[in-house]
Amino acid sequence: MRRYARIITALILMTFCVPRAYAGTPAGDNGAPVSSDRRGGVVLVLSGGGTKGFAHVGVLKVLERERVPIVGIVGVSIGSVIGGLYACGYTADEIHGIIKETNVIGLLADSGTRIKPDAGVHRPAGENIRLYHMNFDRDMNLSGPLGMLPALSFVSFLTKYTGHLQTTEFGDLPIPFVCIATDLGTGEEVVMRNGNLASSIRASASIPGLLEPWPIDGRLLVDGGLVDNVPVEVARRIFPGYPVIAVNLAGESIEKPNERFKSMLDVMMQTIDIMTLDRIKRNEAMADLMLYPDVGMYSMLDPGGYEDIYSRGFQAADANAERIASISAGAPMPRASRKNSGRIRVVRDVKIQGLHASLTSDLEKQYRKWIGHPYDVEAVNAAMERISRLDEVATVDVDAYHTKDGAPADVDVIFSVEKRPAFEIGVDGYTSSLHSHRWLSIGMNARDLASYGDAANLTVRMGNSEGGADLKYFTPLSRLGQWGFALSGLREELSPMYMDNYSLERYSARAMYYLENMGDFRLGMGAAGEYVNAPGFERFSWGPYFYFNRDTLDNLLIPSKGYSFNSQIWWNDSDVFMSRTSLTAYIPWKSDLRFLLSFGLETGDGENPAYRALLGDKEELFSLARHPLAGDQSAWARVGLGKDFYHSWWGAVRGELFASYGAIMDDWNSRHDAWEAGVSLSMPGQILSGRIILVFNQDEEFVFGFSIGSPRWNASPLP
């Protein structure tokens, strides 16, 4: 009898010793339980907050130190970025290193590598940086832009670090992951648990008004913080039975002194916090532990202070280390990760939606080689990157859908493409104190005119010493090639050194066939004709025209690595061989410095005003910009050392020390040469760019100048 009493007493004690909140077998997404020699697992909720979210990494570091298993992560906005990387298997130190090596603000400020320096007569208009622009649909109804920044490099960054995991189910990641977005059309909360991980994180982090919304499954998605910035309730629902530790970057109270508001984004986020305060408080009350890193002194998109932000996240978690350990000790054992669950998904079909039929057919033929083979995330992400480089493409999303009539593991890979607007109208301009070339331009891009997939552009430029218009048309891209036709008219006044001032008029036409590999290089072959009217020179010439461009720059607006090579050659019927070739390379050095190397060669005919090779007219040497040297050939080189002092979502402040040398030649014999050395402070921006320059030249003179806007030089001496 006493034995039975002892057994009953032991059972009663065991019953009351098990925490009621975690009793029972969890029904989460993690698989079978692991051995009991580890602490219990917790679910981590990471809120949004821009660059203040680097505090999340400090929290993760403490959890690693305390050996607390994480059975699931629910992230919002920057919480999705940090949480998604951690869920992919990166450690806190590795994520810390990624942040240190990455120009985070530059990722957002980048309009994408599709902006090409040769976006004149040789390619359709893609992404354009303009002072002001508007988008219209087919019925000329205003249709955007929907955000100031497309942040295309942000998607490439996410793809780089998440594409190695062969799964489209976020529950199959090393740590099961969920991210939250908001449906812009309905205002509904969107809980994303499968699909393309990089796209899902990009959608969750789409700060409204700043980043363009991201389309997924026919919905436009924006930042999840609009509806649920601390989604503890979602964490409870998806990972039942486990304790929840949540990190709120907004702080324990939304009350802030006036000096904490440093930008319109801070005002916007405070407004969202006020509007969603009730839901935030309800969610916080459901958490087992709330952490509030003291990061309120930082702006939402702060360009610096990341080490301090990280430390403040570490301190917030470290101060609660005992509480974290207690929560973990009383939690159920984590279930073993399925490690992609061992399932091999086989591709049954590949489809591309949103592009014209000819290009769709060509691309599908390329990628249908995947059919019958295991689903390869890296290959799919690489294809998504290539398609996104097409000029007509705004965004690309990809997903692998389980087939309805195939085997359970069969998937259809579907690329969903959002095209750029039917019509774009923009205003741009440039002015400089270094020379007299100042202008205002108005441009319009139109797509799908004569056939679906074609493109046209009309640009009119008006200035005090030059003016003109360009009309270009491109057939639909097919088999990676397309025809391009252009008509141009130009009026220009020039003041070369050692020559009288003169003006000229030129009217040209070009017909070219272009081959390209979706962004890296573009090759054109065709013919061009031109009528020129200048003092003592009037004639029409024509002949074959060749063009080549290769561009590997990581960012045209604020490049830090890569190179751009451009060459144009025209051999007209008077046996005049005209060309312009240039190479610009950026070579990173140490953590925040870079070398700039630039070389160029121009050939022409010094006897004919329209076809003279000029040195300085395109700021090859700044001190020659007002009165360039002229001859049969010109060559130049520049070496510089640059550093970025400040980055924000609108652009950067970049300093550079440089030295330049150039020579003008007749029949390849040097006639004049020039050199200069100086310093520049430039401010490349999404909306408006500027530059201040001070140089010392071969005449022992200091030349000071400034410019506002981005120059778009004509092709002279080519047509």
XYZ file of C-alpha atoms in Angstrom:
719
model
C 0.000 0.000 0.000
C 2.821 2.366 0.865
C 4.425 1.572 -2.501
C 1.243 2.607 -4.352
C 1.052 5.799 -2.231
C 4.608 6.707 -3.215
C 3.826 6.137 -6.903
C 0.653 8.286 -6.700
C 2.526 11.040 -4.857
C 5.280 11.045 -7.496
C 2.732 11.302 -10.317
C 0.999 14.242 -8.597
C 4.337 16.065 -8.122
C 5.309 15.461 -11.754
C 1.981 16.826 -12.917
C 2.289 20.080 -10.970
C 5.986 20.528 -11.753
C 5.381 20.698 -15.532
C 4.728 24.342 -16.589
C 1.109 24.508 -17.674
C 1.850 26.958 -20.482
C 3.979 24.384 -22.233
C 2.254 21.110 -21.308
C 1.522 18.669 -24.067
C 3.330 17.813 -27.262
C 4.069 20.834 -29.476
C 2.525 20.764 -32.926
C 5.043 22.978 -34.660
C 6.902 22.577 -37.954
C 10.184 21.154 -36.720
C 9.994 17.346 -36.887
C 10.843 14.804 -34.159
C 12.083 15.679 -30.627
C 15.783 15.667 -29.904
C 17.577 14.343 -26.825
C 16.792 15.882 -23.441
C 20.318 17.042 -22.618
C 19.646 20.445 -24.146
C 17.602 23.360 -22.913
C 14.122 23.875 -24.192
C 13.501 25.844 -27.366
C 12.019 29.321 -27.762
C 10.355 31.214 -30.592
C 11.918 34.542 -31.520
C 9.894 37.514 -32.793
C 11.936 40.298 -34.437
C 10.253 43.628 -35.115
C 10.864 46.188 -37.844
C 12.803 49.416 -37.397
C 15.181 50.005 -40.300
C 18.895 49.918 -39.562
C 18.089 49.861 -35.852
C 17.374 46.194 -36.555
C 21.085 45.400 -36.328
C 20.340 45.216 -32.610
C 18.657 41.886 -33.412
C 22.105 40.448 -34.173
C 23.285 41.361 -30.673
C 20.252 39.577 -29.207
C 21.039 36.473 -31.260
C 24.621 36.537 -29.986
C 23.421 36.334 -26.367
C 21.030 33.484 -27.186
C 23.939 31.602 -28.741
C 26.080 32.231 -25.684
C 23.312 30.943 -23.424
C 22.885 27.887 -25.700
C 19.177 28.586 -26.122
C 17.759 26.628 -29.097
C 15.476 28.657 -31.373
C 12.624 26.573 -32.727
C 11.146 29.280 -34.932
C 11.609 32.898 -36.048
C 8.881 35.353 -36.997
C 10.239 38.522 -38.600
C 8.912 41.854 -39.794
C 10.797 44.218 -42.144
C 14.440 44.357 -40.952
C 13.470 41.593 -38.529
C 12.722 39.476 -41.611
C 16.152 40.247 -43.049
C 18.098 39.368 -39.901
C 15.757 36.520 -38.962
C 15.783 35.100 -42.487
C 19.584 35.011 -42.600
C 19.731 33.350 -39.181
C 17.082 30.834 -40.215
C 19.262 29.923 -43.205
C 22.001 28.782 -40.856
C 24.233 31.843 -40.502
C 25.553 32.518 -36.994
C 25.277 35.875 -35.252
C 28.970 36.527 -35.914
C 28.551 35.697 -39.606
C 25.597 38.065 -39.937
C 27.595 40.694 -38.058
C 30.381 40.234 -40.601
C 27.974 40.461 -43.551
C 26.664 43.783 -42.231
C 30.188 45.143 -41.749
C 31.141 44.190 -45.300
C 27.945 45.501 -46.901
C 26.994 49.052 -47.730
C 23.493 48.562 -46.347
C 22.167 52.008 -47.211
C 23.740 51.653 -50.637
C 21.614 48.568 -51.258
C 18.498 50.663 -50.780
C 19.838 53.708 -52.617
C 20.727 51.632 -55.651
C 18.286 51.876 -58.532
C 19.763 48.765 -59.999
C 22.520 47.701 -62.326
C 20.160 48.089 -65.288
C 20.833 51.835 -65.484
C 23.407 51.952 -68.257
C 25.800 54.796 -69.038
C 25.091 54.206 -72.743
C 21.330 54.522 -72.349
C 21.216 56.928 -75.274
C 20.603 55.770 -78.829
C 21.873 52.218 -78.355
C 19.365 50.620 -76.015
C 15.757 51.024 -74.911
C 15.159 53.128 -71.857
C 15.199 51.001 -68.725
C 15.579 52.397 -65.239
C 16.158 56.151 -65.506
C 17.371 58.610 -62.897
C 15.574 61.875 -63.525
C 14.932 65.059 -61.624
C 11.189 64.432 -61.886
C 9.191 61.726 -63.609
C 5.661 60.347 -63.859
C 4.321 56.984 -65.020
C 1.115 56.368 -66.972
C -0.810 53.275 -67.985
C -2.146 52.487 -71.470
C -5.120 54.836 -70.971
C -2.771 57.636 -69.801
C -3.943 57.363 -66.213
C -1.269 58.258 -63.685
C 0.205 54.991 -62.386
C 3.188 55.778 -60.239
C 5.965 55.547 -59.357
C 4.821 53.701 -56.220
C 8.022 54.317 -54.300
C 11.132 56.447 -54.481
C 13.513 53.472 -54.633
C 13.184 50.147 -56.483
C 16.128 48.780 -54.411
C 16.883 46.080 -56.966
C 20.320 45.348 -55.506
C 18.599 44.595 -52.212
C 16.943 41.586 -53.880
C 20.278 40.489 -55.363
C 21.859 40.755 -51.911
C 19.149 38.594 -50.341
C 19.387 36.073 -53.163
C 23.154 35.829 -52.716
C 22.851 34.813 -49.065
C 19.676 32.717 -49.149
C 19.759 30.980 -52.539
C 21.945 28.079 -51.464
C 19.110 26.348 -49.571
C 17.185 24.000 -51.834
C 13.680 24.574 -50.534
C 10.667 26.797 -51.038
C 9.117 25.794 -47.710
C 10.320 28.107 -44.942
C 9.471 25.446 -42.376
C 12.195 23.283 -43.921
C 14.970 25.815 -43.267
C 17.537 24.986 -40.554
C 15.305 27.114 -38.314
C 11.636 27.341 -39.395
C 10.908 30.892 -40.491
C 7.884 33.133 -41.059
C 7.833 36.708 -42.333
C 5.033 39.245 -42.242
C 3.951 41.692 -44.960
C 0.912 43.866 -45.629
C -1.396 43.590 -48.653
C -1.434 47.164 -49.973
C -4.779 46.645 -51.689
C -6.737 45.235 -48.748
C -4.698 46.198 -45.684
C -4.628 42.542 -44.629
C -1.754 40.923 -42.818
C 0.083 38.440 -45.064
C 1.881 35.598 -43.294
C 4.466 34.123 -45.676
C 5.685 30.575 -45.007
C 6.703 29.427 -48.478
C 7.800 30.704 -51.874
C 10.967 32.509 -52.887
C 12.694 33.485 -49.642
C 14.511 36.531 -51.038
C 11.322 37.924 -52.588
C 9.323 37.305 -49.411
C 11.876 39.155 -47.268
C 11.984 42.010 -49.820
C 8.186 42.278 -49.613
C 8.223 42.296 -45.818
C 10.788 45.124 -45.826
C 9.042 47.370 -48.398
C 8.911 50.593 -46.398
C 5.868 52.378 -47.877
C 6.652 55.537 -49.795
C 10.375 54.782 -49.846
C 10.707 51.308 -51.391
C 8.423 50.243 -54.195
C 5.852 47.584 -53.192
C 6.804 44.046 -54.147
C 4.363 41.898 -56.186
C 3.776 38.293 -55.070
C 0.900 36.108 -56.306
C -0.931 39.077 -57.809
C -0.774 41.165 -54.636
C 1.285 44.282 -53.969
C 2.989 43.784 -50.621
C 4.530 46.384 -48.327
C 6.138 46.475 -44.897
C 4.475 44.130 -42.403
C 5.003 46.681 -39.653
C 2.012 48.610 -40.979
C -0.318 46.051 -39.422
C 1.735 43.897 -37.059
C 5.190 45.111 -36.026
C 5.487 42.704 -33.058
C 3.646 39.562 -34.312
C 3.634 37.512 -31.107
C 0.118 36.262 -31.837
C 1.297 34.841 -35.170
C 4.218 33.159 -33.414
C 1.852 31.570 -30.864
C -0.392 30.260 -33.624
C 2.315 28.779 -35.848
C 4.575 27.466 -33.077
C 2.121 26.453 -30.342
C 3.378 25.318 -26.979
C 6.698 27.141 -27.084
C 7.597 30.325 -25.136
C 8.016 33.513 -27.161
C 10.801 36.082 -26.770
C 10.083 39.253 -28.744
C 12.307 42.231 -29.596
C 10.624 45.605 -30.124
C 12.965 48.223 -31.576
C 10.431 51.002 -30.995
C 11.000 50.791 -27.244
C 8.784 50.108 -24.269
C 6.963 53.394 -24.814
C 6.294 55.174 -28.098
C 6.781 58.516 -26.371
C 9.840 60.268 -27.838
C 11.382 63.739 -27.464
C 11.293 65.996 -30.511
C 15.032 65.666 -31.146
C 14.611 61.948 -31.860
C 12.836 62.729 -35.156
C 15.613 63.162 -37.693
C 13.880 62.452 -40.991
C 10.471 62.068 -42.603
C 10.874 58.308 -42.239
C 11.136 58.678 -38.466
C 7.933 60.727 -38.497
C 6.217 58.137 -40.677
C 7.240 55.222 -38.458
C 6.169 57.055 -35.315
C 2.805 57.676 -36.964
C 2.460 53.954 -37.743
C 3.397 53.056 -34.154
C 0.710 55.426 -32.853
C -1.929 53.970 -35.172
C -1.043 50.359 -34.307
C -0.335 50.925 -30.603
C -3.293 48.861 -29.374
C -2.247 45.814 -31.394
C 1.384 46.185 -30.361
C 0.389 46.234 -26.677
C -1.856 43.178 -27.101
C 0.987 41.298 -28.756
C 3.511 42.344 -26.134
C 1.207 41.069 -23.384
C 1.224 37.633 -25.040
C 5.034 37.334 -25.027
C 6.932 35.507 -22.301
C 9.676 38.127 -22.482
C 9.932 41.486 -24.236
C 13.328 43.007 -25.044
C 13.686 46.721 -25.779
C 17.157 47.618 -27.105
C 17.929 51.272 -26.402
C 18.315 52.397 -30.035
C 15.845 55.276 -30.098
C 18.599 57.840 -30.658
C 19.229 56.387 -34.119
C 17.287 57.221 -37.248
C 15.317 54.554 -39.068
C 17.843 54.526 -41.925
C 20.927 55.664 -40.100
C 24.120 55.587 -42.210
C 26.345 54.632 -39.278
C 26.606 53.557 -35.667
C 26.026 49.903 -36.508
C 28.546 48.619 -33.959
C 26.837 50.605 -31.214
C 23.401 49.410 -32.351
C 24.672 45.835 -32.249
C 26.077 46.398 -28.741
C 22.793 47.840 -27.497
C 20.961 44.743 -28.711
C 23.527 42.581 -26.934
C 23.137 44.612 -23.737
C 19.337 44.338 -23.788
C 19.507 40.555 -24.046
C 22.457 40.238 -21.646
C 20.567 42.156 -18.944
C 17.812 39.542 -19.225
C 20.102 36.523 -19.539
C 18.823 34.878 -16.346
C 15.206 35.357 -17.406
C 16.007 33.935 -20.868
C 17.700 30.919 -19.282
C 14.718 30.378 -17.000
C 12.248 30.529 -19.863
C 14.350 28.112 -21.894
C 14.757 25.714 -18.982
C 10.989 25.414 -18.589
C 10.250 25.048 -22.289
C 9.663 21.838 -24.245
C 12.592 20.264 -26.008
C 13.048 21.540 -29.576
C 12.249 19.182 -32.361
C 14.997 18.179 -34.734
C 15.192 20.235 -37.880
C 14.097 18.352 -40.934
C 17.022 19.866 -42.840
C 14.905 20.325 -45.942
C 13.041 17.167 -44.868
C 14.912 15.030 -47.381
C 12.256 15.718 -49.997
C 13.542 16.098 -53.538
C 11.303 18.339 -55.590
C 11.327 17.580 -59.300
C 10.582 20.274 -61.881
C 7.668 19.335 -64.105
C 7.264 22.595 -66.049
C 8.722 26.108 -66.366
C 6.524 29.104 -67.193
C 7.168 32.824 -67.601
C 4.264 35.214 -67.166
C 4.125 38.884 -68.130
C 6.466 39.121 -71.148
C 5.626 39.152 -74.846
C 5.169 35.793 -76.564
C 8.409 35.709 -78.573
C 10.691 36.456 -75.633
C 8.653 34.195 -73.356
C 9.111 31.302 -75.779
C 12.864 31.904 -76.065
C 13.367 32.073 -72.310
C 11.179 29.075 -71.559
C 13.195 27.016 -74.047
C 16.374 27.934 -72.160
C 15.017 26.990 -68.754
C 13.005 23.899 -69.660
C 16.255 21.992 -69.449
C 15.365 21.859 -65.724
C 12.325 19.654 -66.403
C 12.753 16.198 -64.917
C 15.622 17.345 -62.699
C 15.641 18.309 -59.001
C 14.579 21.867 -58.224
C 17.758 23.994 -57.979
C 17.209 27.226 -56.040
C 20.562 28.732 -57.046
C 19.900 28.160 -60.754
C 16.383 29.585 -60.453
C 17.621 32.659 -58.599
C 20.321 33.208 -61.229
C 17.638 33.071 -63.934
C 15.518 35.551 -61.995
C 18.507 37.902 -61.819
C 19.074 37.647 -65.580
C 15.443 38.303 -66.448
C 15.375 41.332 -64.125
C 18.106 42.955 -66.242
C 15.815 43.292 -69.256
C 15.059 46.936 -69.952
C 11.294 46.448 -69.999
C 11.183 44.559 -66.688
C 10.383 46.314 -63.412
C 10.373 43.337 -61.024
C 10.548 39.540 -61.177
C 9.270 37.054 -58.632
C 9.589 33.280 -58.877
C 7.915 30.444 -57.055
C 7.665 26.664 -57.272
C 4.046 25.531 -57.081
C 3.075 21.947 -56.354
C 1.376 20.496 -59.398
C -2.247 19.458 -59.111
C -2.084 16.366 -61.300
C 1.534 15.300 -60.863
C 3.433 13.444 -58.177
C 3.393 15.022 -54.683
C 6.974 16.270 -55.103
C 6.463 17.710 -58.621
C 6.593 21.497 -58.946
C 5.929 24.072 -61.654
C 8.513 26.872 -61.653
C 6.710 30.109 -62.514
C 8.416 33.463 -63.095
C 5.993 36.360 -62.640
C 7.192 39.534 -64.382
C 5.940 43.060 -63.765
C 6.708 45.230 -66.776
C 7.660 48.859 -66.624
C 4.820 51.362 -67.229
C 3.392 51.887 -70.704
C 4.445 55.557 -70.660
C 7.030 57.454 -68.632
C 7.563 61.195 -68.796
C 10.546 62.780 -67.085
C 12.379 66.074 -66.728
C 16.127 66.294 -66.250
C 18.819 68.944 -66.444
C 22.456 69.829 -65.978
C 24.404 72.989 -65.231
C 28.064 73.638 -64.506
C 30.363 76.593 -63.866
C 33.184 74.807 -65.688
C 31.768 75.281 -69.184
C 28.807 76.709 -71.086
C 27.016 73.395 -71.706
C 23.826 73.703 -69.665
C 20.528 72.188 -70.601
C 17.056 71.080 -69.608
C 15.660 67.907 -71.147
C 12.194 66.389 -71.390
C 11.855 62.725 -72.273
C 9.058 60.235 -72.855
C 9.359 56.440 -72.960
C 6.612 54.376 -74.587
C 6.230 50.594 -74.736
C 4.109 48.102 -76.671
C 3.337 50.475 -79.551
C 3.477 48.650 -82.899
C 3.848 45.239 -81.260
C 3.929 43.826 -77.767
C 7.453 44.178 -76.409
C 8.724 47.086 -78.532
C 9.921 50.396 -77.067
C 10.354 53.996 -78.180
C 11.847 57.115 -76.654
C 11.694 60.809 -77.511
C 14.049 63.225 -75.752
C 14.165 66.955 -76.388
C 17.067 68.925 -74.964
C 17.225 72.720 -74.720
C 20.330 74.666 -73.682
C 22.235 77.888 -74.065
C 25.020 76.441 -76.228
C 23.394 73.255 -77.491
C 20.001 71.762 -78.140
C 18.387 68.991 -80.080
C 16.195 65.916 -80.079
C 16.556 62.147 -80.292
C 13.874 59.706 -81.425
C 14.645 56.002 -81.107
C 12.666 52.823 -81.603
C 13.504 49.193 -80.733
C 11.754 46.064 -81.908
C 10.859 43.376 -79.339
C 13.846 41.490 -77.959
C 13.938 38.023 -79.528
C 16.603 35.344 -79.338
C 18.592 37.823 -77.288
C 18.690 40.316 -80.158
C 16.689 43.259 -81.516
C 16.698 46.001 -84.139
C 17.144 49.621 -83.147
C 16.463 52.729 -85.213
C 17.297 56.313 -84.259
C 16.911 59.829 -85.643
C 18.845 62.698 -84.066
C 19.210 66.415 -84.536
C 21.789 68.586 -82.768
C 22.737 72.259 -82.668
C 26.008 72.958 -80.884
C 28.379 75.874 -80.231
C 32.049 75.133 -79.519
C 35.036 77.185 -78.363
C 38.169 75.029 -78.851
C 41.499 76.294 -77.594
C 43.685 77.938 -80.256
C 40.676 78.103 -82.649
C 37.845 80.486 -83.413
C 34.433 79.790 -81.934
C 32.043 78.032 -84.292
C 28.618 76.415 -84.377
C 27.321 73.414 -86.265
C 24.151 71.558 -87.063
C 24.010 67.806 -87.579
C 21.157 65.449 -88.453
C 21.703 61.703 -88.348
C 19.952 58.366 -88.753
C 21.033 54.925 -87.514
C 19.822 51.370 -88.103
C 21.455 48.715 -85.919
C 20.992 45.107 -84.909
C 21.963 44.408 -81.301
C 22.936 41.233 -79.524
C 23.148 41.094 -75.742
C 23.280 38.683 -72.834
C 20.705 40.459 -70.654
C 22.889 43.099 -69.176
C 26.590 42.227 -69.097
C 27.403 43.116 -72.687
C 25.679 44.532 -75.759
C 27.003 44.377 -79.328
C 25.581 46.394 -82.206
C 26.232 46.341 -85.971
C 24.598 48.474 -88.626
C 24.899 51.696 -90.581
C 24.602 55.411 -89.901
C 24.254 58.462 -92.105
C 24.655 62.123 -91.186
C 24.190 65.578 -92.719
C 26.467 68.250 -91.247
C 26.333 72.006 -91.717
C 29.285 73.885 -90.214
C 31.440 76.879 -91.223
C 33.214 75.897 -94.426
C 31.875 72.358 -94.252
C 28.620 70.926 -95.532
C 28.079 67.344 -96.602
C 26.239 64.065 -96.109
C 28.212 60.976 -95.083
C 27.258 57.427 -94.317
C 28.911 54.119 -93.526
C 29.025 51.066 -91.245
C 28.633 51.627 -87.525
C 29.806 49.306 -84.723
C 29.087 49.433 -81.043
C 30.172 47.422 -78.008
C 29.478 47.831 -74.288
C 30.324 45.624 -71.330
C 29.330 46.726 -67.855
C 30.013 44.934 -64.581
C 29.575 47.913 -62.245
C 27.796 46.961 -59.057
C 25.924 50.269 -59.011
C 25.946 52.964 -61.673
C 24.807 55.702 -59.302
C 27.396 54.984 -56.582
C 29.794 52.376 -58.039
C 32.282 50.704 -55.738
C 33.596 47.847 -57.886
C 33.502 46.566 -61.433
C 34.176 48.245 -64.770
C 32.422 49.743 -67.760
C 33.882 49.457 -71.273
C 32.275 51.280 -74.179
C 33.390 51.537 -77.796
C 31.703 53.117 -80.842
C 33.185 53.158 -84.340
C 31.918 54.798 -87.553
C 33.695 54.458 -90.894
C 32.014 56.776 -93.336
C 32.219 56.988 -97.127
C 34.880 59.714 -97.059
C 37.253 57.222 -95.382
C 37.111 59.106 -92.101
C 37.525 56.642 -89.255
C 35.749 58.038 -86.178
C 35.582 56.342 -82.830
C 35.284 56.849 -79.101
C 36.433 54.168 -76.648
C 36.501 54.454 -72.879
C 37.157 52.221 -69.886
C 36.337 53.077 -66.277
C 37.175 50.686 -63.443
C 36.577 50.778 -59.688
C 38.893 48.659 -57.537
C 38.023 48.279 -53.825
C 40.878 48.791 -51.386
C 40.626 48.062 -47.695
C 37.141 48.479 -46.258
C 35.968 51.891 -47.468
C 38.442 53.103 -50.102
C 38.566 52.456 -53.832
C 40.875 53.180 -56.726
C 39.430 54.734 -59.878
C 41.133 54.066 -63.208
C 39.839 55.678 -66.380
C 41.234 55.594 -69.926
C 39.906 56.868 -73.234
C 40.693 57.335 -76.911
C 38.875 59.404 -79.521
C 39.675 59.485 -83.257
C 38.356 61.879 -85.864
C 39.342 64.459 -88.479
C 40.867 67.687 -87.202
C 40.236 69.464 -90.526
C 36.444 69.107 -90.318
C 34.647 71.010 -87.518
C 32.040 68.291 -86.909
C 34.496 65.419 -86.771
C 37.327 66.806 -84.650
C 38.518 64.725 -81.738
C 38.124 66.899 -78.663
C 39.837 66.655 -75.297
C 37.899 68.146 -72.378
C 34.448 68.653 -73.923
C 33.094 65.760 -71.824
C 35.112 66.714 -68.727
C 37.955 64.299 -69.449
C 40.061 67.099 -67.945
C 37.996 69.577 -65.965
C 40.313 72.537 -66.605
C 39.797 72.081 -70.386
C 35.998 71.868 -70.241
C 35.398 75.485 -71.323
C 38.003 75.451 -74.128
C 38.789 71.857 -75.199
C 41.758 70.892 -77.320
C 40.974 69.699 -80.879
C 42.811 67.478 -83.348
C 42.775 64.184 -85.218
C 43.040 62.023 -82.084
C 42.764 62.552 -78.346
C 43.700 60.282 -75.453
C 43.357 60.648 -71.702
C 43.820 58.789 -68.421
C 42.775 59.418 -64.833
C 43.829 57.787 -61.568
C 41.925 58.481 -58.374
C 41.464 57.358 -54.790
C 37.926 57.713 -53.437
C 36.118 57.359 -50.139
C 32.436 57.566 -49.214
C 31.858 59.794 -46.198
C 28.112 59.423 -45.914
C 25.359 57.202 -47.245
C 21.635 57.652 -47.081
C 18.629 56.377 -49.006
C 18.840 59.383 -51.357
C 22.499 58.879 -52.282
C 25.959 59.503 -50.891
C 28.730 62.016 -50.265
C 31.880 60.830 -52.020
C 35.356 62.380 -51.926
C 38.134 61.705 -54.400
C 41.787 62.677 -54.941
C 42.746 62.346 -58.597
C 45.307 63.109 -61.269
C 44.581 63.279 -65.001
C 46.649 63.447 -68.161
C 45.577 63.967 -71.753
C 47.041 64.613 -75.179
C 45.723 65.824 -78.519
C 47.354 64.401 -81.659
C 47.510 64.980 -85.411
C 48.258 61.827 -87.416
C 49.094 60.171 -84.084
C 51.839 62.705 -83.351
C 51.331 64.553 -80.072
C 50.619 68.271 -80.596
C 49.411 69.398 -77.163
C 49.250 67.695 -73.821
C 47.790 68.684 -70.468
C 47.614 67.445 -66.906
C 45.785 68.335 -63.730
C 45.523 67.109 -60.157
C 42.768 67.875 -57.748
C 40.058 66.921 -55.347
C 36.342 66.512 -55.837
C 33.405 66.179 -53.493
C 30.410 64.644 -55.237
C 26.898 63.952 -54.045
C 25.343 61.357 -56.366
C 21.652 61.101 -55.583
C 18.431 59.445 -56.643
C 16.775 62.763 -57.445
C 19.503 65.400 -57.760
C 23.269 65.021 -58.048
C 25.988 67.594 -57.519
C 29.744 67.988 -57.486
C 32.399 70.480 -56.313
C 35.853 70.367 -57.922
C 39.207 72.052 -57.283
C 42.138 71.281 -59.633
C 45.656 72.538 -60.193
C 46.745 72.333 -63.843
C 49.843 72.468 -66.039
C 49.563 76.265 -66.300
C 50.039 76.466 -62.511
C 46.481 77.695 -62.122
C 43.799 76.660 -59.677
C 40.433 75.962 -61.288
C 37.346 75.776 -59.090
C 33.960 74.628 -60.328
C 30.690 72.987 -59.487
C 27.954 71.132 -61.316
C 24.353 70.168 -60.582
C 22.648 67.254 -62.288
C 23.941 64.241 -64.210
C 25.575 65.037 -67.593
C 24.354 63.168 -70.663
C 26.908 63.943 -73.350
C 26.246 63.696 -77.076
C 28.155 61.180 -79.188
C 30.401 63.726 -80.950
C 32.431 63.240 -83.099
C 30.212 60.279 -83.976
C 26.720 60.814 -85.423
